[in-house]
Coordinates of C-alpha atoms and ligand atoms in Angstrom, one line a residue:
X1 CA 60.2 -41.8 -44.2
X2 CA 62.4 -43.5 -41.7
X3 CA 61.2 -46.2 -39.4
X4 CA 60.9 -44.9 -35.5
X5 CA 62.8 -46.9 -33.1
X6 CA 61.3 -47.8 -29.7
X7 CA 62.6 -45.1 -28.2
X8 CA 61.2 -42.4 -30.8
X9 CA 57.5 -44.6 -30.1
X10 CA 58.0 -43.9 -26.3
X11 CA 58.7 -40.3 -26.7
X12 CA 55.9 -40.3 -28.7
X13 CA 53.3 -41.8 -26.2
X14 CA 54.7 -40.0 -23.3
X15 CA 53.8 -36.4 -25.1
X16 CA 50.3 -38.1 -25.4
X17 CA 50.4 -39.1 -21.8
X18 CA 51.4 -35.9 -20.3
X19 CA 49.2 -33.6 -22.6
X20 CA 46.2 -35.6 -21.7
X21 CA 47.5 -35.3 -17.9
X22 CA 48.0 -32.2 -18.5
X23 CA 44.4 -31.0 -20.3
X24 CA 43.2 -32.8 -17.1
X25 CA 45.0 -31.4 -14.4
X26 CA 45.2 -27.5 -15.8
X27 CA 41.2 -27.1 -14.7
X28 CA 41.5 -28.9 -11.4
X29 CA 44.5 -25.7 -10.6
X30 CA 42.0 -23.2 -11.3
X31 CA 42.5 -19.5 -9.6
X32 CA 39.4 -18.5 -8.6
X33 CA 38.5 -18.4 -5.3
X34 CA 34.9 -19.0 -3.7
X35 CA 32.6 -15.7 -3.5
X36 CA 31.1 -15.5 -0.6
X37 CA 28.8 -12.7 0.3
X38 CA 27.3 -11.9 3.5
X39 CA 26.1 -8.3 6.0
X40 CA 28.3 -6.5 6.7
X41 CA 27.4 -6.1 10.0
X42 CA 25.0 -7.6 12.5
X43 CA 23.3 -6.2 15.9
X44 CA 22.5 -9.6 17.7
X45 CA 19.8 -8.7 20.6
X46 CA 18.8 -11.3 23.0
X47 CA 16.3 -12.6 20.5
X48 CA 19.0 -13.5 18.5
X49 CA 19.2 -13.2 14.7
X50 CA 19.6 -15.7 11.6
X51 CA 22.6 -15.0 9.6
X52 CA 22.4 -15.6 5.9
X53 CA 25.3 -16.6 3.9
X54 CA 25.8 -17.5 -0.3
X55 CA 28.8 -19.0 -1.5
X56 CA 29.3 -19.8 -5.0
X57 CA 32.5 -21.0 -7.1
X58 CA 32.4 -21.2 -10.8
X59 CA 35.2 -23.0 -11.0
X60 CA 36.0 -26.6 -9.2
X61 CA 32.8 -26.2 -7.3
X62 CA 32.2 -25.5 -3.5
X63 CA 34.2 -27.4 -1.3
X64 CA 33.5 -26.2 2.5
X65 CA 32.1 -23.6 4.3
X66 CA 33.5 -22.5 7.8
X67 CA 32.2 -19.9 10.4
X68 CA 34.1 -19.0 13.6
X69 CA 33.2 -16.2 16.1
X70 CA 36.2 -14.1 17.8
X71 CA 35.3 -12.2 20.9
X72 CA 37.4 -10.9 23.8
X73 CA 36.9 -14.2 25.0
X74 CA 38.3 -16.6 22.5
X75 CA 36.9 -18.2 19.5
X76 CA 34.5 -20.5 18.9
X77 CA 33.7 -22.9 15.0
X78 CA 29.9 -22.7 14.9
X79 CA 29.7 -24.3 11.6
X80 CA 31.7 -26.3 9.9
X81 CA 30.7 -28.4 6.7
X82 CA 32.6 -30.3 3.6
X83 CA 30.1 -30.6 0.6
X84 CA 29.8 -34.0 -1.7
X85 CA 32.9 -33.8 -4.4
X86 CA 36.4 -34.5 -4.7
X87 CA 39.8 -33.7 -6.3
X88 CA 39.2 -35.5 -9.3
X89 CA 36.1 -34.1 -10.6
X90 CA 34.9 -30.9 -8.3
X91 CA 31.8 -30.5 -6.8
X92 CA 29.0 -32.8 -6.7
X93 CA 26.7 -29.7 -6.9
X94 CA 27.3 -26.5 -8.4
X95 CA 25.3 -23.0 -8.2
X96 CA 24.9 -20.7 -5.2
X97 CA 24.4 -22.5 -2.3
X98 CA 23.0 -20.5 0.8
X99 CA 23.2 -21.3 4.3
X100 CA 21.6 -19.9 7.8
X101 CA 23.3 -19.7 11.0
X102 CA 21.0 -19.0 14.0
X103 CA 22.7 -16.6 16.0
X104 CA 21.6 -17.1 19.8
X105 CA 23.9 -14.7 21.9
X106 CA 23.1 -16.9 24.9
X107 CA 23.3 -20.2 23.3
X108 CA 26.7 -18.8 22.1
X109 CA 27.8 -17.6 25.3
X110 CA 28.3 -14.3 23.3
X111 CA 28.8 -11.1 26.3
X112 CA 27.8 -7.9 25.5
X113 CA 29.8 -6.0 23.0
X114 CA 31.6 -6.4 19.9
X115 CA 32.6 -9.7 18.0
X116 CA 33.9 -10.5 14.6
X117 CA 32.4 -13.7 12.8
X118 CA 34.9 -15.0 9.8
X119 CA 32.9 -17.0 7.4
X120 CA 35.7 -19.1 5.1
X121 CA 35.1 -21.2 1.9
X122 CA 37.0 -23.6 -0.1
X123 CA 36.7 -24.9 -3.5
X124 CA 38.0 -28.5 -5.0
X125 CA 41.2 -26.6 -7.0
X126 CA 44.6 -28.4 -6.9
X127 CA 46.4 -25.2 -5.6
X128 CA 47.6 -24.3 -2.0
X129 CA 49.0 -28.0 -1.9
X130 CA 45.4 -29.4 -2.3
X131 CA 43.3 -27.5 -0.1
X132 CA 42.2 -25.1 -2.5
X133 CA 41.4 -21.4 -2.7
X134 CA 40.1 -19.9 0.2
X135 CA 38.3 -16.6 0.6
X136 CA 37.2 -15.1 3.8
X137 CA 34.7 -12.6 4.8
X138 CA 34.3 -10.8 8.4
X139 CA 31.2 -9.9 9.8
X140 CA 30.9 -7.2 12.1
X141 CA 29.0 -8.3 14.9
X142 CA 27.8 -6.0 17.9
X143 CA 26.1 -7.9 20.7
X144 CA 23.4 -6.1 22.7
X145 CA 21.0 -7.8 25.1
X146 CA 20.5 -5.3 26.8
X147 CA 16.6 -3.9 26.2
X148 CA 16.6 -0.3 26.5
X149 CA 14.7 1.2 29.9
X150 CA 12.3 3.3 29.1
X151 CA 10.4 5.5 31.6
X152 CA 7.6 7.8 32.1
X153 CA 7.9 11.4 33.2
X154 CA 4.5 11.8 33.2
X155 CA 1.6 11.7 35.9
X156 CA -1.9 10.4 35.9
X157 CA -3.2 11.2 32.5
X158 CA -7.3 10.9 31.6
X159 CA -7.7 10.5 27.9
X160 CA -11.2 10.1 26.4
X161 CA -12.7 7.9 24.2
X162 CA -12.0 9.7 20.7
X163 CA -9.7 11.4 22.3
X164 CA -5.7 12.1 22.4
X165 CA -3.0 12.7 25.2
X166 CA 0.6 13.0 25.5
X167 CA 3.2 10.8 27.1
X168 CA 6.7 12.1 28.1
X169 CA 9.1 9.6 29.2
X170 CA 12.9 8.8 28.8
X171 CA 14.9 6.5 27.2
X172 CA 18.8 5.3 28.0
X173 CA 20.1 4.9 24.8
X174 CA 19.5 5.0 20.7
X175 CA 16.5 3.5 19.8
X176 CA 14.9 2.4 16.3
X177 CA 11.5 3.0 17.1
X178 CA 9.9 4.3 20.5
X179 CA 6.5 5.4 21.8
X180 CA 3.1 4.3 23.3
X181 CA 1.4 1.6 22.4
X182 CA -2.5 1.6 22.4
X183 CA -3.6 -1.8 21.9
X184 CA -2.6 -2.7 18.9
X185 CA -2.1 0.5 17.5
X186 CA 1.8 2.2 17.9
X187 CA 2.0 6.2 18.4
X188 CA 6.0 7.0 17.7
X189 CA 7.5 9.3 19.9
X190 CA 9.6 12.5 19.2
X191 CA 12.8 14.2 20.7
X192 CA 11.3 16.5 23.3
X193 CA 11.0 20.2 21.7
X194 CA 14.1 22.2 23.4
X195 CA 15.7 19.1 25.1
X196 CA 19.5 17.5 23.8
X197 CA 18.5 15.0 21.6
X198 CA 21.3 12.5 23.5
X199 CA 19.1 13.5 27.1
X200 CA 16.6 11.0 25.5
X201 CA 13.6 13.3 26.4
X202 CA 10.7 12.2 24.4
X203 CA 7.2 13.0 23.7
X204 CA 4.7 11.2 22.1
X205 CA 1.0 12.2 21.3
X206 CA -1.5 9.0 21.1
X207 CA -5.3 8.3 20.8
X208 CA -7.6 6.2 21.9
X209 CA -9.7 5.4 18.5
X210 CA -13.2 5.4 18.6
X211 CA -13.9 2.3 18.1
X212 CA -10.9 0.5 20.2
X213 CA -12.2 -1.9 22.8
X214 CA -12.8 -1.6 26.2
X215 CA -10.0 -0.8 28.5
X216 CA -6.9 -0.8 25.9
X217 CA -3.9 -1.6 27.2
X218 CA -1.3 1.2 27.2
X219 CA 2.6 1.4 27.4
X220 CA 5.5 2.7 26.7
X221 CA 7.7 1.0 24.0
X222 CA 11.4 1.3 22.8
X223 CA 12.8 -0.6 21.0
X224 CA 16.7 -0.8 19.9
X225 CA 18.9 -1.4 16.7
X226 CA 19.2 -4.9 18.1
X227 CA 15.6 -5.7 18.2
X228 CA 15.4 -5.5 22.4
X229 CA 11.9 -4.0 23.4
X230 CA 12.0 -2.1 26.9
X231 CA 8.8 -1.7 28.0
X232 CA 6.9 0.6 30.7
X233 CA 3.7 0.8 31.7
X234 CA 2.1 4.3 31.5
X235 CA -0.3 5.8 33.9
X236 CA -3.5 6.3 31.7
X237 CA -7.3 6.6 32.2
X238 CA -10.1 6.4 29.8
X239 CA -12.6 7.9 30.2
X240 CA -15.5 6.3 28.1
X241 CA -18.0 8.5 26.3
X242 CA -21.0 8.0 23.8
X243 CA -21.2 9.2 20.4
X244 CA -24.4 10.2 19.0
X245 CA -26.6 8.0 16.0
X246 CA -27.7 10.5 13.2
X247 CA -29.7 8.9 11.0
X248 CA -29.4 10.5 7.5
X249 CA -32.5 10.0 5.1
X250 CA -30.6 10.7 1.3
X251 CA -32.7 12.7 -0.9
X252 CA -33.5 11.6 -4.7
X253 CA -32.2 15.0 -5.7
X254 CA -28.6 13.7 -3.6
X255 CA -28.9 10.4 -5.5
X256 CA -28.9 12.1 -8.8
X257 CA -26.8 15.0 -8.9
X258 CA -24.2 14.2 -6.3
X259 CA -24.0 10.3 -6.6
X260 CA -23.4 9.8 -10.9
X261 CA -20.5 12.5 -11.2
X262 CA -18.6 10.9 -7.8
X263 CA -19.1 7.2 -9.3
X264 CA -17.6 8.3 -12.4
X265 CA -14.4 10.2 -10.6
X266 CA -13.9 7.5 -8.7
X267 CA -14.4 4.4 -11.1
X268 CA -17.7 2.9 -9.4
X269 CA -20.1 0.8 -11.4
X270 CA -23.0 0.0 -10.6
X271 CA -26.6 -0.7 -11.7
X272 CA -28.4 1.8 -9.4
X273 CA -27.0 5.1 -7.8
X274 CA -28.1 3.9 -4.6
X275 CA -25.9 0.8 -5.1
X276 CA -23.0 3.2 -6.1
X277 CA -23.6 5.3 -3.3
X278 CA -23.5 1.6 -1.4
X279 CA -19.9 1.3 -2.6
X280 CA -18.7 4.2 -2.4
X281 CA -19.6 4.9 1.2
X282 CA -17.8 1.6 2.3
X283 CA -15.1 0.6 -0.6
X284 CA -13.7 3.9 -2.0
X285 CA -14.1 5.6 1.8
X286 CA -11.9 2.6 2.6
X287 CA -9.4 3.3 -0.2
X288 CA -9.1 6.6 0.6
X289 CA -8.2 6.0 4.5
X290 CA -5.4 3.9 3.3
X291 CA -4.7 6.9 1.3
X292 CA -4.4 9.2 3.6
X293 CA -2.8 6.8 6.1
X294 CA -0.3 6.6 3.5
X295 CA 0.2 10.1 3.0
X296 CA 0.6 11.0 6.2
X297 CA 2.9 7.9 7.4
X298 CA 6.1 9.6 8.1
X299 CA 5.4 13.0 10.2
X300 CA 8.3 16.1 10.5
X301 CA 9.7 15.5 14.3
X302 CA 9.5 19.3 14.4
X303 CA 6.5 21.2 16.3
X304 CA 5.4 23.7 14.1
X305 CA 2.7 24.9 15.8
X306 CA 2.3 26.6 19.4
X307 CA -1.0 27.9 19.6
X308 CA -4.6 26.4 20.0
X309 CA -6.3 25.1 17.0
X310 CA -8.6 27.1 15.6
X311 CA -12.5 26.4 13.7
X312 CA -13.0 28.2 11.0
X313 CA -13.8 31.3 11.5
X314 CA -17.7 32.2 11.9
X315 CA -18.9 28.6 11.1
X316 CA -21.5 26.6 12.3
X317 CA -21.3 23.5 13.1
X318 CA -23.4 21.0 10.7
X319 CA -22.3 17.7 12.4
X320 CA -19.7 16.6 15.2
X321 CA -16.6 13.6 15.3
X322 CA -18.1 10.5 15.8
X323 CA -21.4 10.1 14.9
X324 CA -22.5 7.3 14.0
X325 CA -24.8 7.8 10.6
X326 CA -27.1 5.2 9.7
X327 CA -27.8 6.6 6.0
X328 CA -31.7 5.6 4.7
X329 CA -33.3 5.5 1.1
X330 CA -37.0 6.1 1.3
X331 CA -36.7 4.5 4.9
X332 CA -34.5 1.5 4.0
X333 CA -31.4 1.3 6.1
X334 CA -29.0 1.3 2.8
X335 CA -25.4 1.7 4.8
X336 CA -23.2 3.0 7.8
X337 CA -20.3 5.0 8.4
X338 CA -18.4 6.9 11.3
X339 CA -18.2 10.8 10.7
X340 CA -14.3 11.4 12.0
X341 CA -14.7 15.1 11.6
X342 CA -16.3 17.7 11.9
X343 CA -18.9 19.4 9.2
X344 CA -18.1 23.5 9.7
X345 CA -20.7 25.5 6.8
X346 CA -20.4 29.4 6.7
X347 CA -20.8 30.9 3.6
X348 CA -20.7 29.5 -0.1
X349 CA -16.8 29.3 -1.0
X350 CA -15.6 30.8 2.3
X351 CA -11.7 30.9 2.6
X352 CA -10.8 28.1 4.7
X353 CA -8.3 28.8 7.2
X354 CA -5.2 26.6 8.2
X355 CA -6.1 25.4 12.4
X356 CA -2.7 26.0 12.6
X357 CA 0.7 26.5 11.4
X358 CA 2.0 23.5 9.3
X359 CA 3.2 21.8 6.3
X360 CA 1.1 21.1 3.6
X361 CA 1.6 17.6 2.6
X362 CA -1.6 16.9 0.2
X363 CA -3.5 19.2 -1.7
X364 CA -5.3 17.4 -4.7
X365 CA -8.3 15.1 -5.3
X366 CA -9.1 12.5 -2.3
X367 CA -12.1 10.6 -3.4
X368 CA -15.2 11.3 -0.7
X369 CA -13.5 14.1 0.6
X370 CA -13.5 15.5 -3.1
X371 CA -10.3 18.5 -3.1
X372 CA -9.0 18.0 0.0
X373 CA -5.5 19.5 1.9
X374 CA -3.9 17.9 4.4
X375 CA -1.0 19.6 6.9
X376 CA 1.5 17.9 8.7
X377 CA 1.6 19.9 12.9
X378 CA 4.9 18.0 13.2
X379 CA 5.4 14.8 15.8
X380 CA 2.2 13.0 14.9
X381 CA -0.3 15.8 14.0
X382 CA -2.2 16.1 10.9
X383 CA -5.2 18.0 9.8
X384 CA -7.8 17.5 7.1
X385 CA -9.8 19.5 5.0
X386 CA -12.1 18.1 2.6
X387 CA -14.6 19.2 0.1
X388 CA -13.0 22.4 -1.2
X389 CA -14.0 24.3 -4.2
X390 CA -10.2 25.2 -5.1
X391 CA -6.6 25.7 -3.6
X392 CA -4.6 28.4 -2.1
X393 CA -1.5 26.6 -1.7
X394 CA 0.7 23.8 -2.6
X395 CA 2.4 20.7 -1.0
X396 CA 5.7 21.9 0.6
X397 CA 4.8 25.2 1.8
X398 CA 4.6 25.6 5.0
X399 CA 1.5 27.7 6.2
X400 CA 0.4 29.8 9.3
X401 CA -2.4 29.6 11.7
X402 CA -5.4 31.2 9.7
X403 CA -4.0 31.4 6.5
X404 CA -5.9 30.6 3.5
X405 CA -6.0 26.9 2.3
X406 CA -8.1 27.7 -0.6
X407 CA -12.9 27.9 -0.2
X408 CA -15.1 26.0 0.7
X409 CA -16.8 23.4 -1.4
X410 CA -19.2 20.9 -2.0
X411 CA -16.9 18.7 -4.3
X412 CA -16.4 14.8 -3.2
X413 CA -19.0 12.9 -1.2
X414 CA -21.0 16.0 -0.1
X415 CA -25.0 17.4 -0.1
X416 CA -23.9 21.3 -0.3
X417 CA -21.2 23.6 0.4
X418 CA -19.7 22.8 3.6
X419 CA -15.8 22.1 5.2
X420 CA -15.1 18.6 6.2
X421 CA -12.3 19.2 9.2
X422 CA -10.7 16.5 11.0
X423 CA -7.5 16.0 13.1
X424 CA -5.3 13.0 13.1
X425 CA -3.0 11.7 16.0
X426 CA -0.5 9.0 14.9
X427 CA -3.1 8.3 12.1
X428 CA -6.0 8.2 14.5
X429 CA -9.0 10.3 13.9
X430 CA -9.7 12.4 17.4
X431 CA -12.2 14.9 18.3
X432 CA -11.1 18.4 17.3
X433 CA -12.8 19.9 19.9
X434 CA -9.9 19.0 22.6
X435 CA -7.5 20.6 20.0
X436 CA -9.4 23.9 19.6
X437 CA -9.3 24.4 23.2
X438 CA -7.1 26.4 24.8
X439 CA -7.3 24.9 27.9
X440 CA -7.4 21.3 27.3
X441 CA -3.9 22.2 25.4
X442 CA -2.6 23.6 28.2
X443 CA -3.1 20.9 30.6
X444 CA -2.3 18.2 28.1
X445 CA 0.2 19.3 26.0
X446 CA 2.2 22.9 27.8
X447 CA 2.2 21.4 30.6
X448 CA 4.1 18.3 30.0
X449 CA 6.0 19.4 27.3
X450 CA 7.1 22.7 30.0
X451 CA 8.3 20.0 32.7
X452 CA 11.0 18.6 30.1
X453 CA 12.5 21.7 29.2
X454 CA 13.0 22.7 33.1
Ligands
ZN1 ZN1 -18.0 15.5 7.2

C-alpha cells in the first residue's frame, strides 16, 4: 500500500470535515413548516372574545409567532413574540405551544364590520436565507358591537302566580337566542305563526313558577351571534295567588302494596317502606324532573295546536296544580312535595285523551309518574300524562286533540287508578286550568298572536 502524501491526508480530512458539516447542517434545512391551527372565523361583540391559537413544529422547533389585524382601516401587530432557541440547535422548547389573544374590539379600535386576523409562525430551519419556514393562517373576523334592539308589541299583561302569558315583541336582526326572562329562568321565543321569518316577529310563552319570589323581574332578551344582549323591559303584572295545603295521611295498605314494587323499579333501598317512600318522594321525583326537563329541552317552533285545551273527558277532579301536600304516617309529618298537575279519575282504564294536537315526544316508564306520555304543542308547550295502564301511540307521531294516548292507570307513584295531567311552559309547570279555557286563550294567546299577522 502506497504512502499518502500531504495532499492525499488533506483530501482525506476535508471529506471528514464537510460530511460532519454536512450531517449537521442537513437537519437545521429542514422543510417543514410550523402548523398552526386556529377558528376559522370569529364574531367579536363588544364583550370581546379570547382567541386561541396552537402552533407546533416537529422539526427545528417553534421560532415566533406573529398576529396582525387588517381592516378597512389599516393594519395593526397585536402580538408579536420570538421563543428561547437558536440557529444552531432549534428550539429551546418543543411540543404544542398555545397562546390567547384577548380580542377587545374597543381596545383595538376595531369599527363595525369585517376584518381579517393573519396569525404567522416561524421555525429555527436554515431555509428562506435564515428566517425559516413560515406558515400563515387567516381568521375571519366579523365585528359586531352592535346589541340587537329588541321590542315589545305587547300591552299590559297580568300573569298569575302558577301561571303563563305570552310576550310578542320584535327584533332587528339574527339572533342566537331570544325571549323573556323571568328571574332567573329563560322562556325562548319563536317566529311569530304567519309572519316572514326576516320581519323578526316573535312570540314567546313564559311562566311565573310557583315557587319564584316575589315580584320577578321580567324582560325581554336577545341576544346575537356576537354575544351582544339587547334588552327590553316588558309590561307584566303578577298577580299573586295562594295555593292550598292538603295534608295526605298514607295508608298501611299504600305503604305495602304501592311503595315495595316502585322502590324496586326505581332502585331504592331502604330499611323501611316509609323511608323508601322518603326517597322516593324527594330523590327519584327529583330525577325524574331532570328527566323530563331533559326530554323536553328543545321544543318544535311550529304551533300545532289551535284550539283550547281540553280535561279529560267526564273526569273529576281528585286534586288541583299546586297544592302543597304535607304527606303523614300515622300522624308523623314523614315528607313534602308540590302537586304540578292535576289528578283527573273517571273510570278504571279510561282512554286518555290528547289536550290537544301535538307530537308525542315520550311514551315509556318515568319513575313517580309510572307509564307516562309526554307531547310537544310546539314553541314551548308540553303536556304530561302520567300513571297510565298502557299506550296508544308512539314517540314521533303526531296526535290530534282527543285522540287516544292509551288508559288510565294506577302504575308509578299512585293510590288507585287516576290521570296525572300537567302542562309545561318553557319547562315550567303552570296551572292547566288557564289552558282549558277558552277564554283565557283568547285574550292571552289569539289575541296577541292576531295583532302580528295584521
Ligand atoms: Zn298527581
Amino acid at each position: 500500500m502506497a504512502a499518502l502524501n500531504s495532499r492525499g491526508w488533506f483530501t482525506i480530512v476535508l471529506a471528514i470535515v464537510l460530511f460532519v458539516i454536512g450531517a449537521f447542517s442537513l437537519p437545521r434545512l429542514e422543510g417543514d413548516a410550523p402548523v398552526l391551527t386556529g377558528p376559522e372565523a370569529v364574531a367579536l361583540g363588544t364583550a370581546g372574545v379570547e382567541l386561541e391559537l396552537e402552533a407546533l413544529d416537529v422539526g427545528t422547533g417553534l421560532r415566533s409567532i406573529q398576529v396582525r389585524i387588517v381592516s378597512g382601516g389599516g393594519g395593526q401587530t397585536i402580538f408579536d413574540e420570538t421563543f428561547v432557541g437558536n440557529v444552531f440547535s432549534g428550539a429551546v422548547e418543543s411540543g404544542t405551544r398555545r397562546i390567547a389573544i384577548p380580542l377587545d374590539p374597543r381596545a383595538l379600535s376595531l369599527a363595525d364590520g369585517p376584518a381579517t386576523l393573519i396569525a404567522t409562525a416561524r421555525d429555527w430551519s436554515w431555509r428562506d436565507t435564515g428566517a425559516g419556514n413560515r406558515s400563515e393562517i387567516n381568521v375571519r373576523l366579523e365585528v359586531d358591537t352592535r346589541a340587537p334592539r329588541v321590542q315589545t308589541t305587547t300591552g299590559l299583561t297580568y300573569v298569575y302566580r302558577g301561571g303563563a302569558g305570552a310576550a310578542t315583541y320584535r327584533v332587528d336582526e339574527a339572533t342566537v337566542r331570544d325571549g323573556v326572562a323571568v328571574g332567573d329562568r329563560f322562556y325562548p321565543g319563536y317566529p311569530a305563526p304567519g309572519t316572514a321569518p326576516e320581519a323578526g316577529q316573535r312570540v314567546a310563552f313564559f311562566a311565573v313558577e310557583v315557587h319564584a319570589p316575589r315580584n320577578p323581574e321580567i324582560r325581554l332578551e336577545a341576544e346575537d351571534a356576537a354575544g351582544n344582549i339587547g334588552t327590553a323591559s316588558l309590561n307584566v303584572r303578577v298577580n299573586e295567588r295562594k295555593f292550598s295545603e292538603e295534608h295526605l295521611n298514607l295508608s298501611k295498605r299504600f305503604f305495602d302494596n304501592v311503595i315495595p314494587p316502585l322502590a324496586e323499579q326505581t332502585g331504592v333501598v331502604a330499611l323501611t317502606n316509609v323511608e323508601a317512600f322518603q326517597q322516593i318522594n324527594k330523590d327519584i321525583r327529583a330525577r325524574d324532573e331532570a328527566r323530563i326537563q331533559e326530554l323536553i329541552a328543545s321544543s318544535d317552533a311550529e304551533r300545532y295546536w289551535h284550539e283550547p285545551f281540553i280535561q279529560l273527558p267526564n273526569s273529576q277532579v281528585m286534586s288541583r296544580f299546586a297544592e302543597q301536600r304535607r304527606y303523614f304516617d300515622a300522624g308523623r309529618e314523614i315528607s313534602q312535595a308540590t302537586h304540578y298537575g292535576f289528578d283527573l279519575a273517571s273510570r278504571k282504564a279510561a282512554p286518555v285523551t290528547a289536550a290537544n294536537r301535538g307530537k308525542v315526544i315520550f311514551a315509556g316508564d318515568l319513575g313517580i309518574y309510572g307509564n307516562c306520555v309526554l307531547l310537544d304543542h310546539g314553541m314551548g308547550i308540553t303536556t304530561l300524562y302520567g300513571h297510565l295502564t298502557d299506550f296508544a301511540v308512539e314517540p314521533g307521531a303526531i296526535v290530534e286533540r282527543g285522540q287516544s294516548l292509551g288508559r288510565t292507570g294506577a302504575t308509578g307513584l299512585a293510590g288507585g287508578d287516576h290521570l296525572h295531567f300537567a302542562i309545561l311552559v318553557g319547562g315550567t309547570y303552570v296551572d292547566p286550568l288557564e289552558w282549558w279555557d277558552a277564554r283565557w286563550i283568547q285574550s292571552h294567546v289569539e289575541v296577541k298572536l292576531a295583532a302580528l299577522s295584521r
